[in-house]
Short mmCIF file of C-alpha atoms and ligand atoms in Angstrom, two decimals:
data_model
loop_
_atom_site.label_atom_id
_atom_site.label_comp_id
_atom_site.label_asym_id
_atom_site.label_seq_id
_atom_site.Cartn_x
_atom_site.Cartn_y
_atom_site.Cartn_z
CA MET A 1 1.64 2.71 35.61
CA VAL A 2 4.04 4.90 33.47
CA ASP A 3 5.54 7.95 34.11
CA VAL A 4 4.69 9.38 30.54
CA ALA A 5 2.34 8.46 27.86
CA VAL A 6 2.64 10.25 24.32
CA ILE A 7 -0.18 9.80 21.99
CA GLY A 8 0.63 9.55 18.38
CA CYS A 9 3.80 8.38 16.64
CA GLY A 10 4.40 10.62 13.82
CA VAL A 11 7.59 12.74 13.75
CA ILE A 12 6.42 14.68 16.68
CA GLY A 13 5.59 11.83 18.86
CA ALA A 14 8.60 9.88 17.92
CA ALA A 15 10.89 13.04 18.82
CA VAL A 16 9.38 13.19 22.15
CA ALA A 17 9.64 9.61 22.98
CA TYR A 18 13.30 9.62 21.61
CA SER A 19 14.14 12.81 23.88
CA LEU A 20 12.51 11.24 27.04
CA SER A 21 14.23 7.79 26.38
CA GLN A 22 17.72 9.31 27.76
CA TYR A 23 15.80 9.63 30.99
CA GLN A 24 15.24 7.09 33.81
CA LEU A 25 11.28 7.03 33.02
CA LYS A 26 8.88 4.54 32.17
CA VAL A 27 7.35 5.83 28.93
CA ALA A 28 4.49 4.18 26.65
CA VAL A 29 3.74 5.61 23.16
CA LEU A 30 0.23 4.78 21.75
CA GLU A 31 -0.50 4.61 18.11
CA GLN A 32 -3.37 3.66 16.34
CA HIS A 33 -2.00 2.37 13.13
CA ALA A 34 0.10 -0.69 12.78
CA ASP A 35 3.45 1.47 11.96
CA VAL A 36 4.96 4.55 13.09
CA ALA A 37 4.75 7.72 10.65
CA VAL A 38 1.72 6.94 8.88
CA GLY A 39 -0.08 10.28 9.43
CA THR A 40 0.98 13.62 7.88
CA THR A 41 4.64 12.58 8.49
CA LYS A 42 4.08 10.24 5.57
CA ALA A 43 2.98 12.59 3.03
CA ASN A 44 4.73 16.08 2.96
CA SER A 45 7.31 18.14 0.99
CA ALA A 46 10.34 16.55 3.06
CA ILE A 47 11.81 19.92 3.48
CA ILE A 48 13.92 20.77 6.55
CA HIS A 49 13.05 24.33 6.28
CA ALA A 50 15.67 27.11 6.99
CA GLY A 51 13.27 29.11 9.15
CA TYR A 52 12.77 32.51 7.30
CA ASP A 53 9.18 32.12 6.92
CA PRO A 54 7.89 32.27 10.61
CA ALA A 55 7.17 35.52 12.02
CA PRO A 56 10.27 36.66 14.43
CA GLY A 57 9.27 36.20 18.12
CA THR A 58 7.14 33.15 17.39
CA LEU A 59 7.49 29.58 18.57
CA MET A 60 7.36 28.36 15.22
CA ALA A 61 10.36 30.76 14.18
CA ARG A 62 12.61 29.75 17.20
CA LEU A 63 11.77 25.91 17.01
CA ASN A 64 12.21 25.72 13.17
CA VAL A 65 15.80 27.38 13.22
CA GLU A 66 16.69 25.24 16.11
CA GLY A 67 15.12 21.93 14.64
CA ASN A 68 16.95 22.62 11.41
CA ARG A 69 20.18 22.58 13.34
CA LEU A 70 19.16 19.68 15.31
CA ALA A 71 18.16 17.64 12.15
CA GLY A 72 21.80 17.63 10.95
CA GLU A 73 23.06 16.13 14.01
CA ILE A 74 20.36 13.57 14.53
CA ALA A 75 20.49 12.59 10.77
CA GLU A 76 24.32 11.92 11.27
CA LYS A 77 23.88 10.07 14.41
CA LEU A 78 20.87 7.99 13.20
CA SER A 79 21.79 7.31 9.70
CA VAL A 80 18.91 9.20 8.30
CA PRO A 81 19.18 10.38 4.49
CA PHE A 82 19.63 14.23 4.92
CA ARG A 83 21.21 16.87 2.42
CA ARG A 84 21.41 20.37 2.91
CA VAL A 85 20.83 21.34 -0.61
CA GLY A 86 19.92 24.83 0.45
CA SER A 87 16.73 26.67 -0.77
CA LEU A 88 15.85 29.59 -3.10
CA VAL A 89 12.71 31.58 -2.83
CA LEU A 90 11.85 32.97 -6.49
CA ALA A 91 10.96 36.62 -7.08
CA LEU A 92 9.13 36.21 -10.27
CA SER A 93 8.05 39.95 -10.49
CA GLU A 94 9.03 43.39 -9.19
CA ASP A 95 6.50 42.91 -6.29
CA ASP A 96 8.16 39.73 -5.46
CA LEU A 97 11.39 41.43 -4.85
CA GLU A 98 9.88 43.41 -1.85
CA ARG A 99 8.24 40.35 -0.63
CA ILE A 100 11.85 38.40 -0.49
CA GLN A 101 13.45 41.28 1.04
CA ALA A 102 10.97 41.16 3.93
CA LEU A 103 11.41 37.48 4.15
CA TYR A 104 15.41 38.08 4.33
CA GLN A 105 14.64 40.40 6.96
CA ARG A 106 12.78 37.71 8.92
CA GLY A 107 15.46 35.52 8.24
CA VAL A 108 18.09 37.59 9.80
CA ALA A 109 15.83 38.29 12.92
CA ASN A 110 15.05 34.49 13.20
CA GLY A 111 18.88 33.69 13.19
CA VAL A 112 18.96 31.89 9.83
CA PRO A 113 22.53 30.95 9.14
CA GLY A 114 23.97 32.13 5.66
CA ILE A 115 20.85 33.64 4.34
CA ARG A 116 21.36 36.21 1.20
CA LEU A 117 19.69 37.95 -1.47
CA LEU A 118 20.83 36.90 -5.21
CA SER A 119 20.84 38.55 -8.28
CA ARG A 120 18.81 37.14 -11.53
CA GLU A 121 22.28 36.29 -12.76
CA GLU A 122 23.33 34.48 -9.63
CA THR A 123 20.14 32.77 -9.37
CA LEU A 124 20.17 31.28 -12.72
CA ALA A 125 23.85 30.52 -12.42
CA ARG A 126 22.83 28.34 -9.65
CA GLU A 127 19.84 26.74 -11.33
CA PRO A 128 19.61 27.20 -15.13
CA ARG A 129 16.26 25.34 -15.67
CA LEU A 130 14.56 28.31 -13.77
CA SER A 131 11.98 30.56 -15.57
CA GLU A 132 13.50 33.56 -17.73
CA GLN A 133 11.08 35.66 -15.56
CA VAL A 134 13.31 35.34 -12.52
CA CYS A 135 14.25 38.92 -11.09
CA GLY A 136 15.89 37.69 -8.08
CA SER A 137 15.97 35.08 -5.08
CA LEU A 138 16.48 34.55 -1.41
CA TRP A 139 19.13 31.82 -0.98
CA ALA A 140 19.10 29.79 2.33
CA PRO A 141 21.87 27.19 2.42
CA SER A 142 20.66 25.76 5.70
CA ALA A 143 17.69 24.34 4.10
CA GLY A 144 17.72 20.47 3.32
CA ILE A 145 15.77 17.56 2.33
CA ILE A 146 15.24 14.35 4.33
CA ASP A 147 13.48 11.09 4.31
CA PRO A 148 10.69 12.22 6.43
CA TRP A 149 9.32 8.43 7.47
CA GLU A 150 12.94 7.27 8.11
CA TYR A 151 13.28 10.55 10.22
CA ALA A 152 10.68 9.44 12.37
CA THR A 153 11.16 5.98 12.46
CA ALA A 154 14.93 6.25 13.28
CA MET A 155 13.86 8.35 16.21
CA ALA A 156 11.04 5.86 17.40
CA GLU A 157 13.55 2.85 17.06
CA MET A 158 16.15 4.61 19.33
CA ALA A 159 13.30 5.28 21.75
CA VAL A 160 12.34 1.63 21.65
CA VAL A 161 16.22 0.58 21.95
CA ASN A 162 16.29 2.68 24.97
CA GLY A 163 13.31 1.04 26.60
CA VAL A 164 10.12 2.95 25.37
CA ASP A 165 7.17 0.63 25.20
CA LEU A 166 5.60 1.44 21.65
CA GLN A 167 2.14 0.14 21.50
CA LEU A 168 1.20 0.06 17.66
CA GLN A 169 -2.66 -0.56 16.67
CA THR A 170 -3.52 1.01 20.03
CA ARG A 171 -6.15 3.61 19.47
CA VAL A 172 -7.01 5.96 22.21
CA THR A 173 -10.62 6.50 22.82
CA GLY A 174 -10.96 8.30 26.19
CA ILE A 175 -8.90 10.24 28.63
CA GLU A 176 -9.92 10.35 32.14
CA PRO A 177 -8.21 12.54 34.79
CA THR A 178 -7.31 10.97 37.73
CA ASP A 179 -5.87 11.75 41.29
CA PHE A 180 -2.34 10.33 39.93
CA GLY A 181 -2.64 11.62 36.51
CA PHE A 182 -4.56 9.99 33.53
CA ALA A 183 -6.47 6.89 32.89
CA ILE A 184 -6.17 6.47 29.17
CA ARG A 185 -8.72 4.35 27.34
CA THR A 186 -7.72 2.55 24.52
CA SER A 187 -8.65 -0.20 21.87
CA ARG A 188 -6.32 -2.72 23.67
CA GLY A 189 -7.38 -1.73 27.43
CA THR A 190 -6.28 1.26 29.78
CA VAL A 191 -2.91 2.70 30.29
CA GLU A 192 -2.37 4.78 33.39
CA ALA A 193 0.01 7.61 33.25
CA GLN A 194 1.09 10.34 35.53
CA TYR A 195 1.94 12.69 32.72
CA LEU A 196 0.54 12.80 29.16
CA VAL A 197 1.72 14.31 25.91
CA CYS A 198 -0.64 14.60 22.95
CA ALA A 199 0.92 14.38 19.86
CA ALA A 200 -2.11 13.42 17.39
CA GLY A 201 -1.47 15.76 14.47
CA VAL A 202 -4.56 16.46 12.55
CA GLU A 203 -6.66 14.60 15.34
CA ALA A 204 -5.19 17.10 17.86
CA ALA A 205 -8.47 18.65 19.07
CA ALA A 206 -10.29 15.49 19.07
CA VAL A 207 -7.78 13.83 21.52
CA ARG A 208 -7.36 16.82 23.65
CA GLY A 209 -11.27 16.96 23.73
CA MET A 210 -11.22 13.70 25.34
CA ALA A 211 -9.66 15.22 28.53
CA GLU A 212 -11.04 18.81 28.13
CA ALA A 213 -12.41 21.41 25.57
CA PRO A 214 -9.66 22.52 23.51
CA ASP A 215 -9.38 26.31 23.07
CA TYR A 216 -8.59 25.98 19.10
CA VAL A 217 -9.84 24.32 16.25
CA ILE A 218 -7.90 22.23 13.44
CA GLN A 219 -8.90 23.06 9.67
CA PRO A 220 -7.39 20.34 7.85
CA SER A 221 -5.97 21.30 4.41
CA ARG A 222 -4.82 18.80 1.84
CA GLY A 223 -1.69 19.30 -0.11
CA GLU A 224 -1.24 17.24 -3.53
CA TYR A 225 1.77 16.21 -5.07
CA PHE A 226 3.39 14.96 -8.23
CA LEU A 227 6.53 12.62 -7.62
CA LEU A 228 8.68 12.10 -10.69
CA ASP A 229 11.01 9.38 -11.84
CA HIS A 230 14.80 9.33 -11.19
CA SER A 231 15.34 10.71 -14.95
CA GLU A 232 14.14 14.18 -13.61
CA GLY A 233 16.20 14.12 -10.43
CA GLU A 234 18.68 16.55 -11.34
CA THR A 235 16.21 19.13 -13.04
CA VAL A 236 17.00 21.27 -9.97
CA HIS A 237 19.60 20.99 -7.21
CA SER A 238 18.17 22.93 -4.45
CA VAL A 239 14.63 23.69 -3.12
CA ILE A 240 12.69 25.93 -5.50
CA PHE A 241 10.00 27.92 -3.65
CA GLN A 242 7.73 30.70 -5.00
CA CYS A 243 6.81 33.54 -2.50
CA PRO A 244 4.71 32.15 0.26
CA ASN A 245 1.08 33.12 0.58
CA GLU A 246 -1.73 33.13 2.94
CA LEU A 247 -2.39 29.56 1.89
CA GLY A 248 1.08 28.16 2.75
CA LYS A 249 4.47 27.99 1.45
CA GLY A 250 3.28 27.76 -2.18
CA VAL A 251 4.17 25.20 -5.06
CA LEU A 252 7.80 24.01 -4.72
CA VAL A 253 9.95 21.80 -7.12
CA ALA A 254 12.72 20.11 -5.22
CA PRO A 255 14.91 16.95 -5.49
CA THR A 256 14.36 14.14 -2.94
CA VAL A 257 16.74 12.14 -1.11
CA HIS A 258 15.49 9.17 -2.88
CA GLY A 259 16.67 10.84 -6.32
CA ASN A 260 13.21 11.80 -7.60
CA LEU A 261 11.73 15.23 -8.06
CA ILE A 262 8.88 16.28 -6.17
CA VAL A 263 6.50 19.13 -7.55
CA GLY A 264 3.62 20.47 -5.14
CA PRO A 265 1.78 20.94 -2.94
CA ASN A 266 -1.69 22.86 -3.55
CA ALA A 267 -3.73 23.83 -0.42
CA ALA A 268 -7.37 22.62 -0.31
CA SER A 269 -9.65 22.98 2.83
CA THR A 270 -11.35 19.67 4.06
CA ASP A 271 -13.41 18.77 6.94
CA ASP A 272 -12.24 15.26 6.49
CA PRO A 273 -8.85 14.45 8.33
CA ASP A 274 -8.59 11.23 6.37
CA ASN A 275 -9.14 12.84 2.70
CA CYS A 276 -5.87 12.23 0.90
CA GLN A 277 -7.52 12.30 -2.45
CA VAL A 278 -5.59 13.64 -5.48
CA THR A 279 -7.81 15.64 -7.90
CA ALA A 280 -7.46 16.52 -11.27
CA SER A 281 -8.04 20.29 -10.48
CA GLY A 282 -5.60 20.20 -7.68
CA LEU A 283 -2.73 18.70 -10.14
CA ALA A 284 -3.71 21.13 -12.89
CA TYR A 285 -3.21 23.81 -10.39
CA ILE A 286 0.17 22.47 -9.31
CA GLU A 287 1.15 22.21 -12.85
CA SER A 288 0.57 25.74 -14.03
CA ALA A 289 2.14 27.06 -10.66
CA ALA A 290 5.33 24.82 -10.92
CA ARG A 291 5.71 25.82 -14.61
CA ARG A 292 6.17 29.37 -13.39
CA SER A 293 9.47 28.44 -11.67
CA VAL A 294 10.54 25.53 -13.95
CA PRO A 295 8.84 26.08 -17.27
CA GLY A 296 10.41 22.81 -18.99
CA LEU A 297 9.28 20.37 -16.31
CA ASN A 298 8.62 17.17 -17.50
CA LEU A 299 5.61 16.01 -15.82
CA ALA A 300 5.23 13.05 -18.20
CA ALA A 301 7.73 11.31 -16.07
CA ASN A 302 5.23 11.36 -13.15
CA ILE A 303 5.56 7.93 -11.23
CA ARG A 304 2.85 8.82 -8.41
CA ASN A 305 0.60 11.28 -6.91
CA PHE A 306 -0.29 11.38 -3.36
CA ALA A 307 -1.68 13.95 -0.88
CA GLY A 308 -1.08 14.79 3.01
CA ILE A 309 -3.05 16.81 5.34
CA ARG A 310 -1.97 19.69 7.33
CA ALA A 311 -3.05 20.20 10.72
CA ASN A 312 -3.78 23.85 10.41
CA SER A 313 -5.14 25.53 13.58
CA ASP A 314 -6.79 28.82 13.88
CA ARG A 315 -3.72 30.78 14.64
CA ASP A 316 -0.56 30.85 12.51
CA GLU A 317 1.40 29.43 15.40
CA PHE A 318 2.04 25.93 16.75
CA ARG A 319 -0.16 25.43 19.64
CA ILE A 320 2.22 23.90 21.99
CA GLU A 321 0.84 24.26 25.78
CA ARG A 322 0.40 22.91 29.12
CA SER A 323 -3.02 22.63 30.18
CA GLU A 324 -4.07 24.91 32.85
CA THR A 325 -6.75 22.76 34.26
CA TYR A 326 -4.57 19.79 34.04
CA PRO A 327 -0.71 20.84 34.30
CA HIS A 328 0.41 17.21 33.80
CA LEU A 329 -0.98 17.40 30.13
CA ILE A 330 1.28 18.87 27.19
CA ASP A 331 -0.33 19.27 24.04
CA LEU A 332 1.55 19.52 20.90
CA ALA A 333 -0.85 20.88 18.36
CA GLY A 334 -1.38 22.82 15.27
CA MET A 335 1.70 21.12 13.80
CA LYS A 336 1.43 22.42 10.35
CA SER A 337 4.69 23.04 8.27
CA PRO A 338 7.59 23.56 9.57
CA GLY A 339 6.42 20.89 11.88
CA LEU A 340 8.70 18.16 10.33
CA SER A 341 11.68 20.66 10.33
CA ALA A 342 11.01 21.75 14.11
CA ALA A 343 10.13 18.27 15.62
CA PRO A 344 13.38 17.78 17.73
CA ALA A 345 13.19 21.21 19.16
CA VAL A 346 9.41 20.69 19.70
CA ALA A 347 10.37 17.58 21.55
CA ARG A 348 12.90 19.26 23.68
CA TYR A 349 10.48 21.87 24.56
CA ALA A 350 8.01 19.65 25.49
CA VAL A 351 10.39 17.71 27.87
CA GLN A 352 11.26 21.27 29.48
CA LEU A 353 7.12 21.79 29.90
CA LEU A 354 7.14 18.38 31.56
CA GLU A 355 9.95 19.13 33.91
CA GLN A 356 8.23 22.30 34.79
CA ALA A 357 5.11 20.27 35.55
CA GLY A 358 6.92 18.41 37.92
CA LEU A 359 8.47 15.62 36.03
CA ALA A 360 12.07 14.44 37.69
CA LEU A 361 14.49 13.92 34.77
CA LYS A 362 17.60 11.99 35.69
CA LYS A 363 19.74 10.98 32.81
CA LYS A 364 20.32 7.14 32.14
CA ALA A 365 23.93 5.87 32.11
CA SER A 366 23.23 3.53 29.35
CA PHE A 367 21.54 5.83 26.86
CA CYS A 368 22.21 4.44 23.32
CA ASP A 369 22.30 7.37 20.80
CA ARG A 370 23.90 5.63 17.67
CA ARG A 371 21.89 3.90 14.76
CA GLU A 372 23.77 2.08 12.06
CA LYS A 373 21.76 1.60 8.81
CA PHE A 374 22.75 1.20 5.11
CA ARG A 375 21.13 0.57 1.82
CA PHE A 376 22.86 -1.63 -0.84
CA ASN A 377 21.95 0.85 -3.40
CA GLU A 378 24.07 3.26 -1.70
CA LEU A 379 27.30 1.16 -1.78
CA SER A 380 30.49 1.07 -4.08
CA ASP A 381 30.70 -1.91 -6.36
CA ALA A 382 33.66 -3.17 -4.01
CA GLU A 383 31.40 -2.92 -1.03
CA ARG A 384 28.61 -4.65 -2.69
CA ALA A 385 30.69 -7.58 -3.71
CA ALA A 386 32.19 -7.86 -0.34
CA LEU A 387 28.71 -7.65 1.20
CA ILE A 388 27.31 -10.32 -1.11
CA ALA A 389 30.20 -12.70 -0.47
CA ARG A 390 29.47 -12.28 3.41
CA GLU A 391 25.63 -12.19 3.08
CA PRO A 392 24.24 -13.94 -0.17
CA ALA A 393 20.80 -12.48 0.47
CA TYR A 394 22.29 -9.11 -0.84
CA GLY A 395 22.89 -10.76 -3.99
CA ARG A 396 19.17 -11.23 -4.59
CA VAL A 397 17.31 -8.21 -5.90
CA ILE A 398 13.86 -7.90 -4.92
CA CYS A 399 12.89 -4.27 -6.22
CA ARG A 400 14.30 -4.04 -9.66
CA CYS A 401 13.49 -0.29 -9.84
CA GLN A 402 15.28 0.74 -6.73
CA THR A 403 17.88 -1.84 -6.66
CA VAL A 404 16.68 -3.12 -3.38
CA THR A 405 18.06 -6.56 -2.33
CA GLU A 406 16.64 -9.48 0.09
CA GLY A 407 19.20 -8.52 2.26
CA ASP A 408 18.06 -4.91 2.86
CA ILE A 409 14.36 -6.35 3.51
CA LEU A 410 15.49 -9.08 6.07
CA ALA A 411 17.81 -6.37 7.86
CA ALA A 412 14.66 -3.98 7.87
CA LEU A 413 12.26 -6.81 9.18
CA HIS A 414 14.68 -7.60 12.10
CA ARG A 415 14.90 -4.14 13.37
CA PRO A 416 13.56 -2.88 16.44
CA ILE A 417 10.30 -1.80 14.93
CA PRO A 418 9.65 -4.38 12.38
CA PRO A 419 7.67 -3.28 9.30
CA ARG A 420 4.72 -5.49 9.12
CA SER A 421 3.17 -4.58 5.88
CA ILE A 422 4.07 -3.82 2.28
CA ASN A 423 3.86 0.05 2.70
CA ALA A 424 5.93 -0.33 5.85
CA VAL A 425 8.71 -2.52 4.06
CA LYS A 426 8.36 0.40 1.30
CA ARG A 427 9.00 3.12 3.81
CA ARG A 428 12.08 1.41 5.46
CA VAL A 429 13.95 0.42 2.45
CA GLY A 430 12.16 1.92 -0.87
CA ALA A 431 10.97 -1.32 -2.40
CA GLY A 432 8.07 -0.40 -4.46
CA MET A 433 9.06 3.42 -4.60
CA GLY A 434 10.35 3.13 -8.19
CA ARG A 435 8.80 3.45 -11.76
CA CYS A 436 6.87 0.47 -11.57
CA GLN A 437 5.35 1.25 -7.77
CA GLY A 438 5.66 -2.24 -6.62
CA GLY A 439 4.29 -4.19 -9.60
CA PHE A 440 7.18 -6.66 -9.59
CA CYS A 441 8.31 -6.64 -5.94
CA SER A 442 5.18 -6.61 -3.63
CA PRO A 443 4.41 -10.43 -4.11
CA ARG A 444 8.13 -11.08 -2.87
CA VAL A 445 7.90 -8.69 -0.08
CA HIS A 446 4.60 -10.25 0.94
CA GLU A 447 6.17 -13.51 1.07
CA LEU A 448 9.39 -12.17 3.10
CA ILE A 449 7.17 -10.44 5.58
CA ALA A 450 5.08 -13.61 6.06
CA ARG A 451 8.11 -15.72 6.35
CA GLU A 452 10.48 -13.75 8.65
CA LEU A 453 7.79 -12.33 11.04
CA CYS A 454 5.85 -15.81 10.97
CA ILE A 455 2.42 -14.04 9.81
CA ASP A 456 0.00 -16.21 8.05
CA PRO A 457 0.14 -15.04 4.57
CA LEU A 458 -3.51 -14.18 4.33
CA GLU A 459 -3.03 -11.59 6.96
CA VAL A 460 0.00 -9.79 5.60
CA CYS A 461 -1.55 -6.09 4.75
CA LEU A 462 -0.90 -3.49 2.32
CA GLU A 463 -1.06 -1.14 5.47
CA ASP A 464 -3.34 -1.32 8.48
CA PRO A 465 -5.53 -4.24 9.17
CA GLY A 466 -8.42 -4.44 6.68
CA SER A 467 -5.93 -3.90 3.78
CA GLU A 468 -5.14 -7.71 3.33
CA LEU A 469 -3.89 -8.37 -0.06
CA LEU A 470 -5.00 -12.12 -0.36
CA THR A 471 -8.37 -13.66 0.12
CA GLY A 472 -7.57 -17.37 0.39
CA GLU A 473 -5.82 -20.54 -1.20
CA THR A 474 -6.36 -21.30 -4.86
CA LYS A 475 -7.30 -25.04 -5.86
CA MET A 476 -3.55 -25.27 -7.17
CA GLY A 477 -2.41 -24.70 -3.63
CA GLY A 478 -1.22 -21.08 -4.26
CA MET A 479 -2.41 -17.98 -2.81
CA ALA A 480 -5.10 -15.78 -4.34
C1 FAD B 501 1.20 18.99 2.29
C2 FAD B 501 2.09 19.22 3.41
C3 FAD B 501 3.52 19.46 3.20
C4 FAD B 501 4.30 19.69 4.44
N1 FAD B 501 5.49 19.96 4.04
C5 FAD B 501 6.61 20.03 5.03
C6 FAD B 501 7.81 20.31 4.97
O1 FAD B 501 8.40 20.46 3.80
N2 FAD B 501 8.50 20.74 5.98
C7 FAD B 501 8.10 20.67 7.13
O2 FAD B 501 8.69 20.88 8.25
N3 FAD B 501 6.67 20.44 7.62
C8 FAD B 501 6.08 20.00 6.62
N4 FAD B 501 4.77 19.79 6.65
C9 FAD B 501 4.20 19.36 8.06
C10 FAD B 501 4.69 18.11 8.69
O3 FAD B 501 4.40 17.13 7.76
C11 FAD B 501 3.94 18.03 10.01
O4 FAD B 501 4.28 19.23 10.85
C12 FAD B 501 4.42 16.87 10.79
O5 FAD B 501 4.56 15.62 9.87
C13 FAD B 501 3.42 16.52 12.05
O6 FAD B 501 3.61 15.43 12.51
P1 FAD B 501 2.74 15.04 13.64
O7 FAD B 501 3.53 14.00 14.58
O8 FAD B 501 2.29 16.10 14.49
O9 FAD B 501 1.45 14.46 13.11
P2 FAD B 501 1.35 13.03 12.20
O10 FAD B 501 2.33 12.53 11.44
O11 FAD B 501 -0.10 13.12 11.66
O12 FAD B 501 1.08 11.96 13.41
C14 FAD B 501 0.31 12.06 14.56
C15 FAD B 501 -0.13 10.49 14.95
O13 FAD B 501 -0.98 10.62 15.88
C16 FAD B 501 -1.84 9.41 15.86
N5 FAD B 501 -3.12 9.52 16.54
C17 FAD B 501 -4.10 10.48 16.13
N6 FAD B 501 -5.07 10.20 17.07
C18 FAD B 501 -4.82 9.04 17.68
C19 FAD B 501 -5.56 8.35 18.62
N7 FAD B 501 -6.70 8.80 19.14
N8 FAD B 501 -4.94 7.23 19.25
C20 FAD B 501 -3.78 6.93 18.75
N9 FAD B 501 -2.92 7.55 17.84
C21 FAD B 501 -3.49 8.62 17.33
C22 FAD B 501 -1.94 9.26 14.25
O14 FAD B 501 -2.18 8.04 13.70
C23 FAD B 501 -0.47 9.62 13.81
O15 FAD B 501 0.46 8.64 13.48
C24 FAD B 501 3.93 19.40 5.66
C25 FAD B 501 2.40 19.01 5.86
C26 FAD B 501 1.84 18.70 4.72
C27 FAD B 501 0.46 18.15 4.81
#
């Protein structure tokens, strides 16, 4: 029996596991996918929001601002790419000027540091590629851009290093309240736990419903994107928003920590939580909306389109609560944006709720809270030469678009949560994330996964089991 079971290992489940791993507790994390951060955490705008958007007094406002501050600390400790580039909300009309004034007041009430209204001239001086229609803007210097899956993976890795039992490919199928807590039925057997934290993202209501009927509904909403090549990465230097509306934070244009430019999202309601399709109409809407901010966007440099699913609930608030019927059950639901920004603060709050429910928290003497990770393509020429002399695998470039070496991939494959699929390697080191989208490097990555993790090449997947890339051996002895 474990003290706490966490269902789901997106950024919220990973942050909870990381927080709990500093205490003397037996913790298990149950995740249905073959890797962490494969749900909504994989596909979003990757912004650590400053926190002026949520209404003052809400949990969302408090946890966003606190999460923003914690993100800086955690990224530094755990070697996660994060840059505080700041954000601008543009006023593109006189009416918008009133709206950004209201956002400014919210920001002040929420305690957002350094927030300020800029004139048209100040705005254009910061970002010369913006539309001539700009009348002014709201500047929030604490907003940042992050690698969202690295953020979640880093926290999950630290949880594992500190003794948390991460069970991948373990789908929860039933929750039975018992005298001691819960018997959690999974695709790999039953896990008994005294306390339960549900962090199931867009499937929150379905998972909570296994124990008791939730008093909320999740209405998934799809957001689609363009991802532009590195050639466009300097188009803007901060995150460019338009005034938010009832559908969300609107279409943004922003640099990414990987040097690309991200443009999106739209908001399309869907009943299917797995519906990550990208539509021509969605992209056309994003293009016309984004051009209102940055008219000269070069969308011909698009290298990929993708979509993510928001876990919107029926209230404009996170649904974080302790069950009244089963006080040992903590539900972390309605984790729409700014869930990524708030994640570490949500986790701290969840731990407080567990403590209120009776969980004893005793710090470990041996808690490890530092994670070293580097990428070859971020090193200076002198550092690269020294590294190659020490470890020749860093001299063999596997992904030419992103300059990812065999050394980077081998290091990733031997980390505490080994990436077992082509996409998992892509999320860890960026191989396949460039202009050719894996056209050249995928076969080499495939070979390295099979060799290093001793997996039959026929079983190496693109993502989860069922997405195997090879079907058999050819008569010539190669793989097909
Ligand atoms: C288009 C879009 C843009 C966004 N932009 C931003 C942004 O810029 N900044 C920001 O702060 N937030 C943003 N968000 C919100 C942010 O991405 C989410 O709040 C965050 O990723 C939610 O994390 P999560 O862990 O709750 O969910 P997920 O990442 O979806 O993780 C839930 C996990 O639970 C697992 N699970 C579900 N059911 C089961 C089961 N039965 N058994 C086992 N495992 C299960 C899933 O497999 C999944 O891995 C955006 C979201 C979208 C969709």
